[in-house]
Amino acid sequence: MSKAKNTTEILKRLRACFSNVELVDQPIDGYIVPYQDHHQSEYLAPCDKRIEYVCGFTGSAGLAIVLKSKAAFWTDGRYHLQASSQLDKNWTVMKDGLPGVPKPEDWLPKALKGGNGKVGIDPFLFSKKQYEKFDKALTSEGHELVAIAKNLIDVVWKDQPPRPANKIIPLKFNYTGMKWEDKIKLIRSDLKKEKAKALVVTALDEIAWLFNLRGSDIDYNPVFFSYAVVGLTFVNLFLRDEQRSKEVRDHLNASSGIDVTLLPYSTEEFVKSLEGLKGPEKIWASLKESQGTHMLIDNAVTKDSPIQLPKAIKNQAEITGMRNAHIRDAVALCEYLLWLENEVPKGSVDEISGATYLDTLRSKQDDFVSLSFPTISSVGPNGAIIHYFPTEATKRSLTTEEIYLVDSGGQYLDGTTDVTRTVHFGDPTPFQKECYTRVLKGHINLACVVFPNRTKGHQLDVLARQALWKVGLDYLHGTGHGVGSFLNVHEGPQSVSSRATDDAPMEEGMIISDEPGYYEDGSFGIRIESLLVTVKASTENRYKNVQYLTFEPITLVPLMKKMIDVKLLTSDEIEWVNAYHSQCRDIIGKELEKQNKKDVLEWLNRETTPISV
Amino acid sequence: MSKAKNTTEILKRLRACFSNVELVDQPIDGYIVPYQDHHQSEYLAPCDKRIEYVCGFTGSAGLAIVLKSKAAFWTDGRYHLQASSQLDKNWTVMKDGLPGVPKPEDWLPKALKGGNGKVGIDPFLFSKKQYEKFDKALTSEGHELVAIAKNLIDVVWKDQPPRPANKIIPLKFNYTGMKWEDKIKLIRSDLKKEKAKALVVTALDEIAWLFNLRGSDIDYNPVFFSYAVVGLTFVNLFLRDEQRSKEVRDHLNASSGIDVTLLPYSTEEFVKSLEGLKGPEKIWASLKESQGTHMLIDNAVTKDSPIQLPKAIKNQAEITGMRNAHIRDAVALCEYLLWLENEVPKGSVDEISGATYLDTLRSKQDDFVSLSFPTISSVGPNGAIIHYFPTEATKRSLTTEEIYLVDSGGQYLDGTTDVTRTVHFGDPTPFQKECYTRVLKGHINLACVVFPNRTKGHQLDVLARQALWKVGLDYLHGTGHGVGSFLNVHEGPQSVSSRATDDAPMEEGMIISDEPGYYEDGSFGIRIESLLVTVKASTENRYKNVQYLTFEPITLVPLMKKMIDVKLLTSDEIEWVNAYHSQCRDIIGKELEKQNKKDVLEWLNRETTPISV
């Protein structure tokens, strides 16, 4: 972990802005810096890492508040240690979740001395919901939240990196299965139902999906910086000049009668466009859209974006693409597991060199674009740290003594993958085998469930935990998330988590991850993760004429038989493992033959022989 | 089903009130009548059945709106047919839940002609939440919701029955396990934590629990009409004169230094008391309390009542009492099932005579007070109507050809019971056996689950459905509800239902029902219901030092082995059935011996022999 960053000078310059009349209409007493860009992105481009700039913290969640004579930083349990080591004396680290630690919205009104305090924010970095939380907390104590037009971090950030503007590519119809013009028509029919004139879209994956375009402005997410406003009679897409290639313009120059107006990507242009829409007619902007957006809308429809559902419900072309991407991805992972089997006993592999080799294998597969998230490669106790990524300081060697957990995935032109396998190259202990087997039982129980159409994923979460709970074990994360189609590896609106009860109902074509785990602090971590696609189930009955659904695995990578305590499995579970392995052998085997990887094929055949009591 | 009631005269008199200046400050354009009393009771006393008076509907859910020239009545799917047959031409029946049927709050603003409509309500019959829903809907369309001091139905109801004022009895310490004075101290410590001066309580079961008193003013619920205000320095209890017996006064005349001031039970007295509390200090009144109450409070703490949790978490005395009540209750039900076995083939029993006989058997058990709800006794297709109660017009005979479902329970001084068994006195079809067995698998799966302390019941709901879903079957009701200790048979704040995700986390000592079912329209109904008490589980591990919980059945009545398709059960499930039956044999057998019921004991021994594949 890096040494603390000296923030004295930065804070001095930021505080000087508080009373600079060229920046603020009236002097402010504080400024809030969230971990956020204009698009609610999960990963941030370097130019948007304002938290890192202002306080030195490099993790991916947090909130900084700078007052005239205090500065405080909140982050969750994953990052308490990291924050303490990365922040200097100018900062108080607020360990969110620990008893007695106030929430920022509770701390702030009290920390402002006297009454009538004014706290500045960049309204484009706060969702309407987040804004209202702070606004309510401040006004109820006689203070005020003030939207500042210029981002004050950007003002003081001398060497702020430029915003990436990488090449944008149109995605072919055989991958998308739906023309962008038809997607626009779909949105327009939704607009009509809501009697709204236009939809404001700022989530980058929604824009990429809508226009069948992909980029690489943000690591791991194949998206590009943009805004879009889809009206009943117009479509505005905001892009940097350098990204409006001939290819992009040709793609958007449809003969369908839908004209896309390309406008420059800048807050000013976006604001101007929204101001042009002002009037009594309704504008659709979900509550997740920024306060900046909502400040410009008089009469908003605040329902969730109508793009979420059609993006989550994959069409046939997308499902075929996802399946194909997973076949090639499985080849890379099988190759890696065989390589480890040979190399680990030699003592020549560590967490970083292993991950690097896996990334290389993946990159050699057809239509590979990038990783879908940084590879989690963790040995022994590092595997028990749920959001662990290996660094030079923490990396461990792979040995025949410890469990190895690898969670990785790729972006391919035809799909996105996310897979976790847990292996041991020596002799796992009986307890480790029991844990692995109970995690597997949960994985199978969720994968096999048959449920009525529109059941919510959170209702199914317990199925993956039941076998662990039986003996007092559990995992402190959700069981599953949605996955985009050559898009973000984490997407909504569905999920499988008891903590998220506002998830969208499951429908045919949705994809979720199935990833129960068990983490023994200081010792080992186990997780088994495959992606599942939701399909129609053919049930003997159909009560009240309801369609039933079930899942099919699209990740086809063998489980480690050595880790399974077969005695703990029911006969149905044994049958499931053997059927799954036979599917791996058939489908991945065929691809291995095609790619002429005979040693991997031999390994696959060995790893997928049936188990029995 | 009865013929429609002629409501012409009643509506005429009600509408005359709309402009009667002695009743309303300004003329109103409509009046809303909810199915509600001042106490949010599940069952209503006859004097509170204002819906039945105004429109003739006798079901237990609905909302009536009377405008100057229209009257409309909303009720849910259970009651659509009943409402259509019971309401006359003056009324439009709004079949809530059917496509295109507006919600009352959406219909009302449009039904008011022109702008500036005024709609009256009795604010003591609307929770704050319900009030706000209508208020928002009306004001957003330029209308107004007006609280009327006098209930206008009471004004026009000429032969309104008197409010029951039955004897109130103090409950002994061996049943309650906690003195009322200690309960008051508990509430006062909660008040201090919230910095509140007093708690307003109007839920009748909460008042009965708090003062260790029971009554019989409402059928099935052993409660009495009252309000209570518990202050840091005073306790006000509002009771009718005739209910303030010497026994009650002695009970409340504690030597503990806590004085209870007895005041007359009337809206006026209650209002006066709340007005006396006005000021800057906080008063605790949950959002479930009426708008009438909230209108009198300036500064409210709106958290859920602090009585809910200690009432739901049974202490050792209450659990012992519940177990004992269930033992005697099981004797009555076993006796009934044996009697049916003998009588049904003779063709001499129908749904009503059967229920009457069961009620008689129950009433002969020690410490019996009343039924805990009207006995559901249903044959064949009647069993598929989930809220069916037999009437002369609908009753069927019990035969050896059809399934019989009996859902019943009693109030005893030491506890409350609620049990459903489904039986067949001839040969069930293979499909009926499959359904029964899948319902049983769900029942067992929930009964056996081990889960971390403070898991929410709604997370467990799927466990009871999984085996039915597998073959496309389901039941359209929740899986479980809380049960009071010689109190209401339905109580919160915990429950097991995927539709109620705001349920309180499960804790040791809570009681829930476990009642999955399957209902084949027009043919048969199956439900298996036992009550379970939440107990500590001793798990091999304790991840993150969390205590695990599980359930123990307190209902001990044999399942019908003839209905079980043993091939569908796992070996663990077979073991569970045999262990459960052996518990029934041991515990109920002992009580049967004590009560010298030899024929029933013989039946019990026969019914509880082990099953095997």
PDB file of N, CA, C and O in Angstrom, chain A residues 181-219:
ATOM      1  N   GLU A 181     -32.239   1.781 -34.842  1.00  0.00           N
ATOM      2  CA  GLU A 181     -33.458   2.519 -35.204  1.00  0.00           C
ATOM      3  C   GLU A 181     -34.681   1.874 -34.521  1.00  0.00           C
ATOM      4  O   GLU A 181     -35.585   2.575 -34.062  1.00  0.00           O
ATOM      5  N   ASP A 182     -34.671   0.549 -34.450  1.00  0.00           N
ATOM      6  CA  ASP A 182     -35.797  -0.133 -33.795  1.00  0.00           C
ATOM      7  C   ASP A 182     -35.777   0.100 -32.289  1.00  0.00           C
ATOM      8  O   ASP A 182     -36.821   0.141 -31.633  1.00  0.00           O
ATOM      9  N   LYS A 183     -34.571   0.238 -31.741  1.00  0.00           N
ATOM     10  CA  LYS A 183     -34.478   0.554 -30.307  1.00  0.00           C
ATOM     11  C   LYS A 183     -35.053   1.947 -30.040  1.00  0.00           C
ATOM     12  O   LYS A 183     -35.768   2.163 -29.057  1.00  0.00           O
ATOM     13  N   ILE A 184     -34.730   2.893 -30.930  1.00  0.00           N
ATOM     14  CA  ILE A 184     -35.283   4.252 -30.771  1.00  0.00           C
ATOM     15  C   ILE A 184     -36.813   4.200 -30.852  1.00  0.00           C
ATOM     16  O   ILE A 184     -37.512   4.838 -30.053  1.00  0.00           O
ATOM     17  N   LYS A 185     -37.321   3.397 -31.780  1.00  0.00           N
ATOM     18  CA  LYS A 185     -38.785   3.290 -31.913  1.00  0.00           C
ATOM     19  C   LYS A 185     -39.406   2.723 -30.628  1.00  0.00           C
ATOM     20  O   LYS A 185     -40.470   3.174 -30.193  1.00  0.00           O
ATOM     21  N   LEU A 186     -38.728   1.746 -30.049  1.00  0.00           N
ATOM     22  CA  LEU A 186     -39.187   1.148 -28.796  1.00  0.00           C
ATOM     23  C   LEU A 186     -39.272   2.209 -27.695  1.00  0.00           C
ATOM     24  O   LEU A 186     -40.275   2.317 -26.970  1.00  0.00           O
ATOM     25  N   ILE A 187     -38.214   3.003 -27.588  1.00  0.00           N
ATOM     26  CA  ILE A 187     -38.185   4.051 -26.556  1.00  0.00           C
ATOM     27  C   ILE A 187     -39.282   5.069 -26.820  1.00  0.00           C
ATOM     28  O   ILE A 187     -39.955   5.539 -25.897  1.00  0.00           O
ATOM     29  N   ARG A 188     -39.468   5.396 -28.098  1.00  0.00           N
ATOM     30  CA  ARG A 188     -40.512   6.387 -28.412  1.00  0.00           C
ATOM     31  C   ARG A 188     -41.895   5.861 -28.041  1.00  0.00           C
ATOM     32  O   ARG A 188     -42.751   6.631 -27.593  1.00  0.00           O
ATOM     33  N   SER A 189     -42.105   4.557 -28.192  1.00  0.00           N
ATOM     34  CA  SER A 189     -43.427   4.048 -27.801  1.00  0.00           C
ATOM     35  C   SER A 189     -43.580   4.112 -26.283  1.00  0.00           C
ATOM     36  O   SER A 189     -44.675   4.364 -25.766  1.00  0.00           O
ATOM     37  N   ASP A 190     -42.466   3.912 -25.554  1.00  0.00           N
ATOM     38  CA  ASP A 190     -42.518   4.082 -24.094  1.00  0.00           C
ATOM     39  C   ASP A 190     -42.801   5.545 -23.731  1.00  0.00           C
ATOM     40  O   ASP A 190     -43.549   5.827 -22.788  1.00  0.00           O
ATOM     41  N   LEU A 191     -42.182   6.446 -24.449  1.00  0.00           N
ATOM     42  CA  LEU A 191     -42.405   7.879 -24.190  1.00  0.00           C
ATOM     43  C   LEU A 191     -43.881   8.220 -24.370  1.00  0.00           C
ATOM     44  O   LEU A 191     -44.466   8.941 -23.565  1.00  0.00           O
ATOM     45  N   LYS A 192     -44.464   7.672 -25.431  1.00  0.00           N
ATOM     46  CA  LYS A 192     -45.889   7.962 -25.686  1.00  0.00           C
ATOM     47  C   LYS A 192     -46.748   7.462 -24.541  1.00  0.00           C
ATOM     48  O   LYS A 192     -47.675   8.154 -24.106  1.00  0.00           O
ATOM     49  N   LYS A 193     -46.434   6.251 -24.055  1.00  0.00           N
ATOM     50  CA  LYS A 193     -47.227   5.692 -22.942  1.00  0.00           C
ATOM     51  C   LYS A 193     -47.171   6.599 -21.718  1.00  0.00           C
ATOM     52  O   LYS A 193     -48.141   6.737 -20.984  1.00  0.00           O
ATOM     53  N   GLU A 194     -46.009   7.218 -21.490  1.00  0.00           N
ATOM     54  CA  GLU A 194     -45.850   8.086 -20.322  1.00  0.00           C
ATOM     55  C   GLU A 194     -46.239   9.528 -20.638  1.00  0.00           C
ATOM     56  O   GLU A 194     -46.070  10.406 -19.800  1.00  0.00           O
ATOM     57  N   LYS A 195     -46.699   9.768 -21.849  1.00  0.00           N
ATOM     58  CA  LYS A 195     -47.027  11.132 -22.315  1.00  0.00           C
ATOM     59  C   LYS A 195     -45.840  12.080 -22.105  1.00  0.00           C
ATOM     60  O   LYS A 195     -45.998  13.226 -21.686  1.00  0.00           O
ATOM     61  N   ALA A 196     -44.655  11.573 -22.397  1.00  0.00           N
ATOM     62  CA  ALA A 196     -43.442  12.387 -22.247  1.00  0.00           C
ATOM     63  C   ALA A 196     -42.910  12.755 -23.628  1.00  0.00           C
ATOM     64  O   ALA A 196     -43.118  12.037 -24.600  1.00  0.00           O
ATOM     65  N   LYS A 197     -42.233  13.896 -23.668  1.00  0.00           N
ATOM     66  CA  LYS A 197     -41.732  14.414 -24.944  1.00  0.00           C
ATOM     67  C   LYS A 197     -40.367  13.847 -25.267  1.00  0.00           C
ATOM     68  O   LYS A 197     -40.003  13.721 -26.436  1.00  0.00           O
ATOM     69  N   ALA A 198     -39.578  13.535 -24.227  1.00  0.00           N
ATOM     70  CA  ALA A 198     -38.200  13.098 -24.479  1.00  0.00           C
ATOM     71  C   ALA A 198     -37.656  12.348 -23.278  1.00  0.00           C
ATOM     72  O   ALA A 198     -38.154  12.495 -22.159  1.00  0.00           O
ATOM     73  N   LEU A 199     -36.642  11.538 -23.546  1.00  0.00           N
ATOM     74  CA  LEU A 199     -35.944  10.777 -22.502  1.00  0.00           C
ATOM     75  C   LEU A 199     -34.508  11.269 -22.415  1.00  0.00           C
ATOM     76  O   LEU A 199     -33.828  11.404 -23.442  1.00  0.00           O
ATOM     77  N   VAL A 200     -34.040  11.535 -21.204  1.00  0.00           N
ATOM     78  CA  VAL A 200     -32.643  11.919 -20.991  1.00  0.00           C
ATOM     79  C   VAL A 200     -31.864  10.689 -20.554  1.00  0.00           C
ATOM     80  O   VAL A 200     -32.263  10.006 -19.608  1.00  0.00           O
ATOM     81  N   VAL A 201     -30.787  10.377 -21.251  1.00  0.00           N
ATOM     82  CA  VAL A 201     -29.973   9.204 -20.917  1.00  0.00           C
ATOM     83  C   VAL A 201     -28.531   9.639 -20.713  1.00  0.00           C
ATOM     84  O   VAL A 201     -27.928  10.255 -21.589  1.00  0.00           O
ATOM     85  N   THR A 202     -27.980   9.324 -19.536  1.00  0.00           N
ATOM     86  CA  THR A 202     -26.567   9.642 -19.305  1.00  0.00           C
ATOM     87  C   THR A 202     -25.753   8.407 -18.935  1.00  0.00           C
ATOM     88  O   THR A 202     -24.532   8.471 -18.955  1.00  0.00           O
ATOM     89  N   ALA A 203     -26.413   7.278 -18.592  1.00  0.00           N
ATOM     90  CA  ALA A 203     -25.658   6.057 -18.267  1.00  0.00           C
ATOM     91  C   ALA A 203     -24.982   5.582 -19.550  1.00  0.00           C
ATOM     92  O   ALA A 203     -25.640   5.373 -20.577  1.00  0.00           O
ATOM     93  N   LEU A 204     -23.655   5.408 -19.484  1.00  0.00           N
ATOM     94  CA  LEU A 204     -22.904   5.152 -20.716  1.00  0.00           C
ATOM     95  C   LEU A 204     -23.250   3.815 -21.344  1.00  0.00           C
ATOM     96  O   LEU A 204     -23.248   3.679 -22.570  1.00  0.00           O
ATOM     97  N   ASP A 205     -23.553   2.808 -20.516  1.00  0.00           N
ATOM     98  CA  ASP A 205     -23.900   1.511 -21.124  1.00  0.00           C
ATOM     99  C   ASP A 205     -25.264   1.571 -21.800  1.00  0.00           C
ATOM    100  O   ASP A 205     -25.500   0.897 -22.796  1.00  0.00           O
ATOM    101  N   GLU A 206     -26.154   2.426 -21.289  1.00  0.00           N
ATOM    102  CA  GLU A 206     -27.464   2.561 -21.927  1.00  0.00           C
ATOM    103  C   GLU A 206     -27.321   3.217 -23.302  1.00  0.00           C
ATOM    104  O   GLU A 206     -27.975   2.826 -24.271  1.00  0.00           O
ATOM    105  N   ILE A 207     -26.441   4.223 -23.373  1.00  0.00           N
ATOM    106  CA  ILE A 207     -26.233   4.904 -24.665  1.00  0.00           C
ATOM    107  C   ILE A 207     -25.574   3.943 -25.660  1.00  0.00           C
ATOM    108  O   ILE A 207     -25.975   3.852 -26.826  1.00  0.00           O
ATOM    109  N   ALA A 208     -24.567   3.196 -25.185  1.00  0.00           N
ATOM    110  CA  ALA A 208     -23.875   2.241 -26.063  1.00  0.00           C
ATOM    111  C   ALA A 208     -24.864   1.196 -26.585  1.00  0.00           C
ATOM    112  O   ALA A 208     -24.875   0.861 -27.777  1.00  0.00           O
ATOM    113  N   TRP A 209     -25.734   0.701 -25.686  1.00  0.00           N
ATOM    114  CA  TRP A 209     -26.731  -0.301 -26.103  1.00  0.00           C
ATOM    115  C   TRP A 209     -27.696   0.296 -27.120  1.00  0.00           C
ATOM    116  O   TRP A 209     -27.991  -0.303 -28.146  1.00  0.00           O
ATOM    117  N   LEU A 210     -28.152   1.510 -26.820  1.00  0.00           N
ATOM    118  CA  LEU A 210     -29.200   2.130 -27.640  1.00  0.00           C
ATOM    119  C   LEU A 210     -28.752   2.341 -29.079  1.00  0.00           C
ATOM    120  O   LEU A 210     -29.503   2.099 -30.026  1.00  0.00           O
ATOM    121  N   PHE A 211     -27.505   2.786 -29.243  1.00  0.00           N
ATOM    122  CA  PHE A 211     -27.032   3.116 -30.597  1.00  0.00           C
ATOM    123  C   PHE A 211     -26.199   1.992 -31.218  1.00  0.00           C
ATOM    124  O   PHE A 211     -25.633   2.168 -32.289  1.00  0.00           O
ATOM    125  N   ASN A 212     -26.096   0.849 -30.531  1.00  0.00           N
ATOM    126  CA  ASN A 212     -25.265  -0.262 -31.025  1.00  0.00           C
ATOM    127  C   ASN A 212     -23.837   0.198 -31.314  1.00  0.00           C
ATOM    128  O   ASN A 212     -23.254  -0.118 -32.359  1.00  0.00           O
ATOM    129  N   LEU A 213     -23.300   0.985 -30.393  1.00  0.00           N
ATOM    130  CA  LEU A 213     -21.920   1.475 -30.507  1.00  0.00           C
ATOM    131  C   LEU A 213     -21.143   1.015 -29.277  1.00  0.00           C
ATOM    132  O   LEU A 213     -21.720   0.830 -28.203  1.00  0.00           O
ATOM    133  N   ARG A 214     -19.841   0.815 -29.441  1.00  0.00           N
ATOM    134  CA  ARG A 214     -19.010   0.478 -28.294  1.00  0.00           C
ATOM    135  C   ARG A 214     -17.742   1.313 -28.331  1.00  0.00           C
ATOM    136  O   ARG A 214     -17.302   1.736 -29.408  1.00  0.00           O
ATOM    137  N   GLY A 215     -17.155   1.544 -27.149  1.00  0.00           N
ATOM    138  CA  GLY A 215     -15.925   2.331 -27.064  1.00  0.00           C
ATOM    139  C   GLY A 215     -14.995   1.732 -26.041  1.00  0.00           C
ATOM    140  O   GLY A 215     -15.177   0.580 -25.609  1.00  0.00           O
ATOM    141  N   SER A 216     -14.009   2.505 -25.620  1.00  0.00           N
ATOM    142  CA  SER A 216     -13.089   2.012 -24.589  1.00  0.00           C
ATOM    143  C   SER A 216     -12.568   3.164 -23.745  1.00  0.00           C
ATOM    144  O   SER A 216     -11.410   3.205 -23.365  1.00  0.00           O
ATOM    145  N   ASP A 217     -13.461   4.117 -23.445  1.00  0.00           N
ATOM    146  CA  ASP A 217     -13.041   5.284 -22.672  1.00  0.00           C
ATOM    147  C   ASP A 217     -12.841   4.957 -21.199  1.00  0.00           C
ATOM    148  O   ASP A 217     -12.125   5.660 -20.487  1.00  0.00           O
ATOM    149  N   ILE A 218     -13.515   3.917 -20.732  1.00  0.00           N
ATOM    150  CA  ILE A 218     -13.388   3.520 -19.323  1.00  0.00           C
ATOM    151  C   ILE A 218     -12.871   2.084 -19.303  1.00  0.00           C
ATOM    152  O   ILE A 218     -13.351   1.243 -20.071  1.00  0.00           O
ATOM    153  N   ASP A 219     -11.891   1.799 -18.454  1.00  0.00           N
ATOM    154  CA  ASP A 219     -11.351   0.438 -18.368  1.00  0.00           C
ATOM    155  C   ASP A 219     -12.464  -0.567 -18.116  1.00  0.00           C
ATOM    156  O   ASP A 219     -13.367  -0.327 -17.291  1.00  0.00           O
TER     157      ASP A 219
END
